[in-house]
mmCIF file of C-alpha atoms in Angstrom:
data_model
loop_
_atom_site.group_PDB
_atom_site.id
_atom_site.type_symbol
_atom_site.label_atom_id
_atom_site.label_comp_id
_atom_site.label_asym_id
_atom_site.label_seq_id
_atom_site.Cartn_x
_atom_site.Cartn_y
_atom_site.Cartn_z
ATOM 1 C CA UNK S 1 -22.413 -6.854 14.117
ATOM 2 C CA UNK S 2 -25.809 -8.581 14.676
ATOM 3 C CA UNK S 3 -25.575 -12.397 15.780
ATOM 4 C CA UNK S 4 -25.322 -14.305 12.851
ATOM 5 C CA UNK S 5 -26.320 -18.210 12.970
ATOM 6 C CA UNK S 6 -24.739 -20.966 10.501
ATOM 7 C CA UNK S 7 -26.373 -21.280 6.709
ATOM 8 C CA UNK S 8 -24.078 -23.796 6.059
ATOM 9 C CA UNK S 9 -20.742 -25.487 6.480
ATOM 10 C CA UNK S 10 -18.419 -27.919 4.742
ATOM 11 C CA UNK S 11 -14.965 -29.040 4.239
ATOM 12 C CA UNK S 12 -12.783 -28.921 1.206
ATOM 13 C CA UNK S 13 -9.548 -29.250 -0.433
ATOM 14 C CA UNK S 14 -7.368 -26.179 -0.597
ATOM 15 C CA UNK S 15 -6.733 -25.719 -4.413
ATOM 16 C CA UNK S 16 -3.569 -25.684 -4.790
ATOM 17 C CA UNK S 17 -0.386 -25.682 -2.056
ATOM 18 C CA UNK S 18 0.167 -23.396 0.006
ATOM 19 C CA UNK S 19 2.543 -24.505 3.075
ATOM 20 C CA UNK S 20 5.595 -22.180 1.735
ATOM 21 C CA UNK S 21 3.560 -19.208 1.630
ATOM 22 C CA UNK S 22 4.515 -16.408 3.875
ATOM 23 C CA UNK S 23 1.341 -14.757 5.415
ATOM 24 C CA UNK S 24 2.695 -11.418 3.720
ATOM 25 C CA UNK S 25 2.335 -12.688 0.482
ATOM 26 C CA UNK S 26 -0.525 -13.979 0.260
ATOM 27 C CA UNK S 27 -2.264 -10.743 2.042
ATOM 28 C CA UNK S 28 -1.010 -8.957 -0.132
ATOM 29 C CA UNK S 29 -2.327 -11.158 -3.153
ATOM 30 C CA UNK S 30 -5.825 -11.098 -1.573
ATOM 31 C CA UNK S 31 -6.696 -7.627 -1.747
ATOM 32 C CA UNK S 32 -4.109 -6.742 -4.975
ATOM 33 C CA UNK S 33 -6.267 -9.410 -6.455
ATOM 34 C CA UNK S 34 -9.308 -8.516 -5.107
ATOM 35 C CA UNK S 35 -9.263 -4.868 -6.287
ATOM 36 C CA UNK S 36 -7.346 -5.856 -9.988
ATOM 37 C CA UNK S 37 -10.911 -7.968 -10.437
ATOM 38 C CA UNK S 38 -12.909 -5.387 -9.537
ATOM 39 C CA UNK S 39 -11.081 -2.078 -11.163
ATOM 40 C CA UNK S 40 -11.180 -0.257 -8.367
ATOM 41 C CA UNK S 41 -9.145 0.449 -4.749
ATOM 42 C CA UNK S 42 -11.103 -0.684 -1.784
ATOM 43 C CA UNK S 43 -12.024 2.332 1.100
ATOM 44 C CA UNK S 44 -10.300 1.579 4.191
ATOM 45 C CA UNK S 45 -12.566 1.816 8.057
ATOM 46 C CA UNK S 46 -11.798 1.033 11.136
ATOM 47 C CA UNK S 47 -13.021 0.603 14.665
ATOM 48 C CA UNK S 48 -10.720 0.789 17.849
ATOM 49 C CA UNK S 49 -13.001 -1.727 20.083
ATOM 50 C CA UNK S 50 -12.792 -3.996 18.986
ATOM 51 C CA UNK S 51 -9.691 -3.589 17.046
ATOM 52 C CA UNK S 52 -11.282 -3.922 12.932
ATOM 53 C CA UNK S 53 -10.189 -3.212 10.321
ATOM 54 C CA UNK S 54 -12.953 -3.051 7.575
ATOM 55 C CA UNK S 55 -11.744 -3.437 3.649
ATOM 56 C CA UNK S 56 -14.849 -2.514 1.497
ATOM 57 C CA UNK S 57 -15.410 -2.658 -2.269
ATOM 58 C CA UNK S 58 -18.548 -0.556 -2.312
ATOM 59 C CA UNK S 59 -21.306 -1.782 -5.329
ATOM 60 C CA UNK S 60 -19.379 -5.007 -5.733
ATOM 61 C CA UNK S 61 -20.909 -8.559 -6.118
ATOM 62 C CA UNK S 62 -19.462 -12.075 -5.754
ATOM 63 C CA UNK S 63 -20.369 -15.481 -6.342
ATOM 64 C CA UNK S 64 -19.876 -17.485 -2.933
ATOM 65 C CA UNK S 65 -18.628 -20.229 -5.037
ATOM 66 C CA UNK S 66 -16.187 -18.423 -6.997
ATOM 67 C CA UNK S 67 -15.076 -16.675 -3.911
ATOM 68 C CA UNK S 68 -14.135 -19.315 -1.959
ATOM 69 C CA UNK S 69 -12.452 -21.089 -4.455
ATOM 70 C CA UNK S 70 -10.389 -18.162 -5.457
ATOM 71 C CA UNK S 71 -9.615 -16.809 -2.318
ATOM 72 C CA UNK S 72 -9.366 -20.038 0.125
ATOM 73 C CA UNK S 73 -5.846 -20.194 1.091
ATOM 74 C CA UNK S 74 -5.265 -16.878 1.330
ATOM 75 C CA UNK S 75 -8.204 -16.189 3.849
ATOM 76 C CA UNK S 76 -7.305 -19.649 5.717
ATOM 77 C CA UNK S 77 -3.941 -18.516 6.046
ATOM 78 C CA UNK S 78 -4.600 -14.806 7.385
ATOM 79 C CA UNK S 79 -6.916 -16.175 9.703
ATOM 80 C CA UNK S 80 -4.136 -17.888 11.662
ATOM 81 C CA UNK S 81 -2.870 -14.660 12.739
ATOM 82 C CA UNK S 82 -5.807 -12.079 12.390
ATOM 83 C CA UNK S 83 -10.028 -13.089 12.540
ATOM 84 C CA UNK S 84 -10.708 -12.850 8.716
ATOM 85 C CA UNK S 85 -14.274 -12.857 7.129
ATOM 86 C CA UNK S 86 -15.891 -11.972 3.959
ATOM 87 C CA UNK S 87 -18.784 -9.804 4.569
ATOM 88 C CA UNK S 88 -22.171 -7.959 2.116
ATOM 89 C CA UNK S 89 -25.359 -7.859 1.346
ATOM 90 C CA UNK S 90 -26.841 -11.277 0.155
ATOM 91 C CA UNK S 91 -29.642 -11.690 -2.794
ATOM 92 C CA UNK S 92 -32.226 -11.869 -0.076
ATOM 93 C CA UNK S 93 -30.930 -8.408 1.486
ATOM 94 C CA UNK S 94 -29.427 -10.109 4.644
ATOM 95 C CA UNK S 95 -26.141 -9.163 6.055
ATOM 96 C CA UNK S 96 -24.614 -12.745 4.979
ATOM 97 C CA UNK S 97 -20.481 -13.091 6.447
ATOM 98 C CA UNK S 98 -18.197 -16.020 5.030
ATOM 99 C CA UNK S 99 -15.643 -17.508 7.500
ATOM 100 C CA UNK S 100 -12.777 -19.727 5.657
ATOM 101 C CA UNK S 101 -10.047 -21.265 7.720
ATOM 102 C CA UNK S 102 -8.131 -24.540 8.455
ATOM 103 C CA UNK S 103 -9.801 -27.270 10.791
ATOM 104 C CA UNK S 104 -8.387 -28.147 13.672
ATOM 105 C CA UNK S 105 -4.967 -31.166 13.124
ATOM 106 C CA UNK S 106 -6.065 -31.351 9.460
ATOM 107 C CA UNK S 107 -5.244 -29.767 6.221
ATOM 108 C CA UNK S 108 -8.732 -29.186 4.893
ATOM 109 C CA UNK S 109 -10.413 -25.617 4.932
ATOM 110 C CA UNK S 110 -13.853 -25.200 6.871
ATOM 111 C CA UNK S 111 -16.235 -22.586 4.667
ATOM 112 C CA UNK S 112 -18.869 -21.573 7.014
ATOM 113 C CA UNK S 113 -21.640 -19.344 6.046
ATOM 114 C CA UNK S 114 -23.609 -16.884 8.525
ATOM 115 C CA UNK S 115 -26.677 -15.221 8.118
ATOM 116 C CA UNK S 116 -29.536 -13.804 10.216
ATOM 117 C CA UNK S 117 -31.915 -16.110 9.458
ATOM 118 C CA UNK S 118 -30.148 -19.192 8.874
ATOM 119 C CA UNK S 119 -30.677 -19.750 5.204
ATOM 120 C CA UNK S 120 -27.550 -20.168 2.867
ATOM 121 C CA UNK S 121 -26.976 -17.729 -0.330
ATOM 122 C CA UNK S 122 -25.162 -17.590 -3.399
ATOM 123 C CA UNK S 123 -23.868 -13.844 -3.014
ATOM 124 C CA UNK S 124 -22.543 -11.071 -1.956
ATOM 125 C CA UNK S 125 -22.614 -7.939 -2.718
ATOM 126 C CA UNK S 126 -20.736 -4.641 -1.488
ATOM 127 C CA UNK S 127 -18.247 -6.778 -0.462
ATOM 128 C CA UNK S 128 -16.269 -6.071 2.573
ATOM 129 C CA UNK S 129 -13.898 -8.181 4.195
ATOM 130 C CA UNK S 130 -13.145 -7.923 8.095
ATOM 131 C CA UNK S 131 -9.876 -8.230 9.105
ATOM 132 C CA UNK S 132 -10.271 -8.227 13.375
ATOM 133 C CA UNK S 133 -7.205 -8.205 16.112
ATOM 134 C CA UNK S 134 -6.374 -7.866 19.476
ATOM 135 C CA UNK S 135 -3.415 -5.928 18.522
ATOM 136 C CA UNK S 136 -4.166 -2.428 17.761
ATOM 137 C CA UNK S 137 -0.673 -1.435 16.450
ATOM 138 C CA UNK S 138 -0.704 -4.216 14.270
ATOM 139 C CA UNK S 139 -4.127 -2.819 12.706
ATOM 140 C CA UNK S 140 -2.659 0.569 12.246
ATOM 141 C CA UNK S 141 0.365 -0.999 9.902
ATOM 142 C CA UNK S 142 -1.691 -2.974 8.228
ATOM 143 C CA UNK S 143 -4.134 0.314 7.551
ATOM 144 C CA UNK S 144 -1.384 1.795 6.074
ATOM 145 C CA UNK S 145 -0.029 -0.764 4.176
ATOM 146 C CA UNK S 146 -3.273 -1.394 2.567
ATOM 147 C CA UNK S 147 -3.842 2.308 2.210
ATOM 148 C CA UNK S 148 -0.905 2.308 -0.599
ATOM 149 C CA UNK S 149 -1.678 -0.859 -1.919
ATOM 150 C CA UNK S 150 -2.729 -0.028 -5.520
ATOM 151 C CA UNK S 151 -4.001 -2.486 -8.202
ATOM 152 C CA UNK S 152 -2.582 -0.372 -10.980
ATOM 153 C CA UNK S 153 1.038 -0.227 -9.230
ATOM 154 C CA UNK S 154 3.607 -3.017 -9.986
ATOM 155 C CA UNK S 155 4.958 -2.423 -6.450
ATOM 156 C CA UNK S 156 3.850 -1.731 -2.797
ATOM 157 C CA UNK S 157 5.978 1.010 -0.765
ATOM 158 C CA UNK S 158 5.941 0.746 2.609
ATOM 159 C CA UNK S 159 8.353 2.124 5.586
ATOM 160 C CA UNK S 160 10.780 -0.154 6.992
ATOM 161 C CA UNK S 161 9.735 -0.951 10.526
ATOM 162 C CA UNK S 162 10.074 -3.986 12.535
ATOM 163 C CA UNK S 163 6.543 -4.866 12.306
ATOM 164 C CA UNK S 164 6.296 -4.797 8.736
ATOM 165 C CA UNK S 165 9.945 -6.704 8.235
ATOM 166 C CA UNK S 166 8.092 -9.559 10.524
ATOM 167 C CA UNK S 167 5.112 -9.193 7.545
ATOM 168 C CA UNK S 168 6.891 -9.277 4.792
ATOM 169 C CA UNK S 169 9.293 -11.510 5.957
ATOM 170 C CA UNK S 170 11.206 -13.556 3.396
ATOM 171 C CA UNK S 171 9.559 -11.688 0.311
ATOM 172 C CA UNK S 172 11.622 -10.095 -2.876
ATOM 173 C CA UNK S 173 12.339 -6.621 -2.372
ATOM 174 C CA UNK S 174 13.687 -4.260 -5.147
ATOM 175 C CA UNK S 175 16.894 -3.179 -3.560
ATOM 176 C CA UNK S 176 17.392 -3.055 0.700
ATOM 177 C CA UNK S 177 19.285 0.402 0.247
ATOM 178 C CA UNK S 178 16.171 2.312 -0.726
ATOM 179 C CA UNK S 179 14.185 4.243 2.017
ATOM 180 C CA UNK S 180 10.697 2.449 1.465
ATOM 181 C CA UNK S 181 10.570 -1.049 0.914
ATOM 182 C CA UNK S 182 9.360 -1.681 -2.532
ATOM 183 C CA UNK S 183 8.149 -5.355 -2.889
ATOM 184 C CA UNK S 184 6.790 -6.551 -6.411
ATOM 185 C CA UNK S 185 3.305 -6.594 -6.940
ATOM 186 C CA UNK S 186 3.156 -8.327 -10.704
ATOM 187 C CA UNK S 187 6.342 -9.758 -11.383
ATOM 188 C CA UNK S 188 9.183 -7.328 -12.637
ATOM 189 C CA UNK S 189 9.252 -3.978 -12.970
ATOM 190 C CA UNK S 190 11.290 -1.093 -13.666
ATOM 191 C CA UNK S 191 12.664 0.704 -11.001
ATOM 192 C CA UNK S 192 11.010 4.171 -11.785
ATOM 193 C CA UNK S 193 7.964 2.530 -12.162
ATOM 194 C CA UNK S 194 8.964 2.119 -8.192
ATOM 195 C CA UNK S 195 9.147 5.016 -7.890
ATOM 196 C CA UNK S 196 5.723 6.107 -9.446
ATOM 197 C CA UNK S 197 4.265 3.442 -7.078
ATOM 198 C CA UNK S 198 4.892 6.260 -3.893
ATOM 199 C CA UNK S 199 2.298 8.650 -2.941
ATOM 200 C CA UNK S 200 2.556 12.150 -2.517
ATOM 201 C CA UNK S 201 3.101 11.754 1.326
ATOM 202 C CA UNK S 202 5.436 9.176 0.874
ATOM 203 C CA UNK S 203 7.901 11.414 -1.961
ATOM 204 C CA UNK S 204 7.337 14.718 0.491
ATOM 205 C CA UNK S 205 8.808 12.278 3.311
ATOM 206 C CA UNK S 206 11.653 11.747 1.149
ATOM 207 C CA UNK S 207 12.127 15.597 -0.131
ATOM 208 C CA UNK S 208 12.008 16.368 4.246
ATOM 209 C CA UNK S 209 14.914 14.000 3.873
ATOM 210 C CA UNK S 210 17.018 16.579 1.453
ATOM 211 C CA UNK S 211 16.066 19.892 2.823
ATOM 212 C CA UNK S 212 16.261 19.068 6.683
ATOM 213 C CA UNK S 213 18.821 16.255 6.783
ATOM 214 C CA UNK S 214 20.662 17.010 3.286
ATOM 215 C CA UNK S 215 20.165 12.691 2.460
ATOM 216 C CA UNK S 216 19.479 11.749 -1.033
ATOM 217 C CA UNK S 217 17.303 8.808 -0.541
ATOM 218 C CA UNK S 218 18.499 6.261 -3.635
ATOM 219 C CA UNK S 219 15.150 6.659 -4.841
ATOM 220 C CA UNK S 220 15.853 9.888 -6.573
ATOM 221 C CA UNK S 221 18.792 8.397 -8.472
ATOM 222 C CA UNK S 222 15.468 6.095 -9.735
ATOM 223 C CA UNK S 223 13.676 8.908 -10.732
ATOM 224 C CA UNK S 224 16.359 11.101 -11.905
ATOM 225 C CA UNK S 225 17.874 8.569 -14.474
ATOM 226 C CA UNK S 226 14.551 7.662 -15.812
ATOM 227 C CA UNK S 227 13.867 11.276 -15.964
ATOM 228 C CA UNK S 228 17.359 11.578 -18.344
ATOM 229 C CA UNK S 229 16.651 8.890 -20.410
ATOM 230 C CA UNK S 230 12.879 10.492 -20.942
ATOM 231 C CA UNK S 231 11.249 7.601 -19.443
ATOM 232 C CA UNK S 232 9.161 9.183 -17.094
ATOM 233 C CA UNK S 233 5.555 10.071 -18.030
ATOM 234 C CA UNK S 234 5.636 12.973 -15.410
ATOM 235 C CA UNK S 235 7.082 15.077 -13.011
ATOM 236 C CA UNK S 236 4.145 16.354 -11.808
ATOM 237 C CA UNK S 237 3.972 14.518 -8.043
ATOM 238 C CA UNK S 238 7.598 14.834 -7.629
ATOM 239 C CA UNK S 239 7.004 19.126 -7.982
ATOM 240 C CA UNK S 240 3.657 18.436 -5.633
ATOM 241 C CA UNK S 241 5.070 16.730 -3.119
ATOM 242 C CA UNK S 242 8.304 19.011 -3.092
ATOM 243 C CA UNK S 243 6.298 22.477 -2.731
ATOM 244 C CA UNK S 244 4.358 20.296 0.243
ATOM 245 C CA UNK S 245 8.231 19.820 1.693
ATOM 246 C CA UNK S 246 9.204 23.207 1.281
ATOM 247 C CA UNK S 247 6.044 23.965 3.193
ATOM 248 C CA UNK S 248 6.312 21.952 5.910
ATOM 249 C CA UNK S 249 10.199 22.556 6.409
ATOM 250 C CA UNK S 250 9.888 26.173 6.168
ATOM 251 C CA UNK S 251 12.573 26.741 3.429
ATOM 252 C CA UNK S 252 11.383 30.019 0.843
ATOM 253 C CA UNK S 253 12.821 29.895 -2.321
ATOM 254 C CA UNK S 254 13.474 33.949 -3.735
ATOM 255 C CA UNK S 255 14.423 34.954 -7.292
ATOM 256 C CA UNK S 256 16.360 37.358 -8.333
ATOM 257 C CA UNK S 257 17.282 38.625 -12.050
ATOM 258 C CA UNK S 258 19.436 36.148 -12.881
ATOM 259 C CA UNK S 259 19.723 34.627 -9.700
ATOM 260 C CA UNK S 260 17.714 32.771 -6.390
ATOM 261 C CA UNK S 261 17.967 31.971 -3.068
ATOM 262 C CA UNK S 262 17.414 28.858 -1.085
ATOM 263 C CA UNK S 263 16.884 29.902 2.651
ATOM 264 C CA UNK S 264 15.877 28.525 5.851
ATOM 265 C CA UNK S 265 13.386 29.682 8.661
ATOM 266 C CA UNK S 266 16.339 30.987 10.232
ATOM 267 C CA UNK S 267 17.729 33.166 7.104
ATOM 268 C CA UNK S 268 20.424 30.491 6.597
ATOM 269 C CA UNK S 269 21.284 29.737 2.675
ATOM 270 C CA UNK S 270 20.830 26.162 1.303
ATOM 271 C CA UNK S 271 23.379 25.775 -1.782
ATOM 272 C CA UNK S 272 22.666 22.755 -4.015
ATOM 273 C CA UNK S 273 25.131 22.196 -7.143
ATOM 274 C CA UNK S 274 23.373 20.864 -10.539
ATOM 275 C CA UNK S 275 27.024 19.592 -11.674
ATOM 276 C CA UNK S 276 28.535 17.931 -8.503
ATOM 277 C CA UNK S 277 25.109 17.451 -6.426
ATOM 278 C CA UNK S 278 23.197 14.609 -5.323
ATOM 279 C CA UNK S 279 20.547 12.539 -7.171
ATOM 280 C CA UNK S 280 18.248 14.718 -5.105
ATOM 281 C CA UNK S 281 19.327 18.284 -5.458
ATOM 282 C CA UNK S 282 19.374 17.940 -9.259
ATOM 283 C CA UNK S 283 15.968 16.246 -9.452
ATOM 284 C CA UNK S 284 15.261 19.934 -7.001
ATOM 285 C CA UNK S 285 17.182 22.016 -9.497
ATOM 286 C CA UNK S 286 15.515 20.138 -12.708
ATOM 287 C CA UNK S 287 11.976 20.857 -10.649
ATOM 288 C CA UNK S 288 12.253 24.290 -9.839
ATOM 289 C CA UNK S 289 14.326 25.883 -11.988
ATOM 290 C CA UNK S 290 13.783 24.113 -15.893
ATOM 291 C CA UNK S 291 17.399 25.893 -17.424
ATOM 292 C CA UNK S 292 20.194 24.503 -15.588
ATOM 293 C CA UNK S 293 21.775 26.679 -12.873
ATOM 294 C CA UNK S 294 24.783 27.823 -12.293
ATOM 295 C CA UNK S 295 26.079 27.786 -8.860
ATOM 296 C CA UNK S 296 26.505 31.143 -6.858
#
């Protein structure tokens, strides 16, 4: 980035309070805000030196003002832990960069503007914000977790590392059984809705999980009982992400008149029962094969 001097600075209040937020949350309200404003999921960069990750909402525009006062604690917060800045294209087509974070043994939030040529502004446009760290593996979680962050989702899915249970520490979580952590985006939701919240890479993960281990994550019995009770608007990703699975794992499906067969690389038969099976096999059997099957 070019050298940027200082438009202007101040102090203020932080709207509201803020001292029993977790960092999680609130980065997590910042950009699920963010892109619910704006209609539209940001596109995700990075650089590896330094470590930045780069958040941009492409033909975007801000007020300062209303930026700053809508986004203060969050971006004070997050800066504790990572270098945070709002970045774009000002009215007078200089790369102008906001700074917003807490001054030193006080509770007030320094704004600080940057510009090239010193002169403050009242926008930005193509908004990006610049999250920066000297912690590479902690900029590849937070890629991902940002990468299936999605306005129109109720929930964010995420794996269930160490790193992320440090994030998210202390935040509501639909049910600590389930594979992917599913933490509520917009209050309460139901749990297929969840479930519709994965993406395709995440549900083939899951369908590796059946054909390779033989586990029925819990998120099936999600799907599968919404499914039932016709409460699922589609299928559709579930069948995508399963012929992706069968892919990857090697398993060939062959029909017969009458009949199929489930094998493996090896020529070794996988038998799944629509009456007794798991959450998972049915959802398989319901997928694959529309009229129930009996088992051979």
């Amino acid at each position: 980035m070019m050298n940027k001097v200082t438009a202007r600075k101040r102090e203020m209040l932080p709207p509201y309070r803020h001292e029993s937020e977790p960092m999680g949350k609130l980065l997590l309200h910042l950009f699920y805000s963010l892109s619910a404003e704006l209609g539209c999921n940001p596109k995700l960069y990075h650089t590896d030196g330094p470590s930045t990750l780069w958040v941009f909402y492409p033909h975007s525009i801000f007020l300062c003002d209303s930026l700053v006062n809508d986004y203060s604690v969050p971006a004070a917060v997050i800066s504790q832990t990572l270098k945070l800045s709002f970045c774009g294209s000002t009215e007078a087509q200089e790369t102008g960069e906001i700074l917003l974070f807490f001054s030193d043994g006080s509770k007030l939030i320094i704004t600080e503007k940057k510009d090239i040529s010193g002169r403050d502004f009242r926008q930005l446009g193509d908004l990006c914000v610049r999250l920066e760290t000297d912690d590479p593996e902690l900029l590849t979680d937070l890629r991902e977790c940002l990468r299936h962050l999605d306005y129109r989702n109720d929930f964010l899915a995420v794996r269930r590392t160490r790193r992320f249970r440090d994030i998210f520490q202390g935040l509501e979580e639909l049910n600590p059984d389930t594979y992917y952590q599913f933490i509520p985006l917009n209050g309460y939701a139901d749990p297929a809705e969840a479930c519709s919240s994965l993406s395709a890479e995440q549900q083939e993960r899951l369908w590796l999980l059946l054909l390779c281990d033989g586990i029925s994550a819990l998120e099936f019995d999600y799907v599968l009982s919404a499914f039932q009770e016709g409460r699922l608007n589609s299928l559709f990703s579930w069948e995508l992400s399963l012929r992706m699975a069968l892919d990857k794992a090697h398993v060939k499906i062959s029909y017969e008149e009458n009949n199929f067969h489930i094998t493996r690389s090896d020529g070794s038969r996988i038998l799944y029962d629509y009456a007794g099976g798991s959450a998972a096999e049915k959802l398989f059997l319901k997928i694959l094969f529309p009229a129930i099957p009996s088992r051979h």
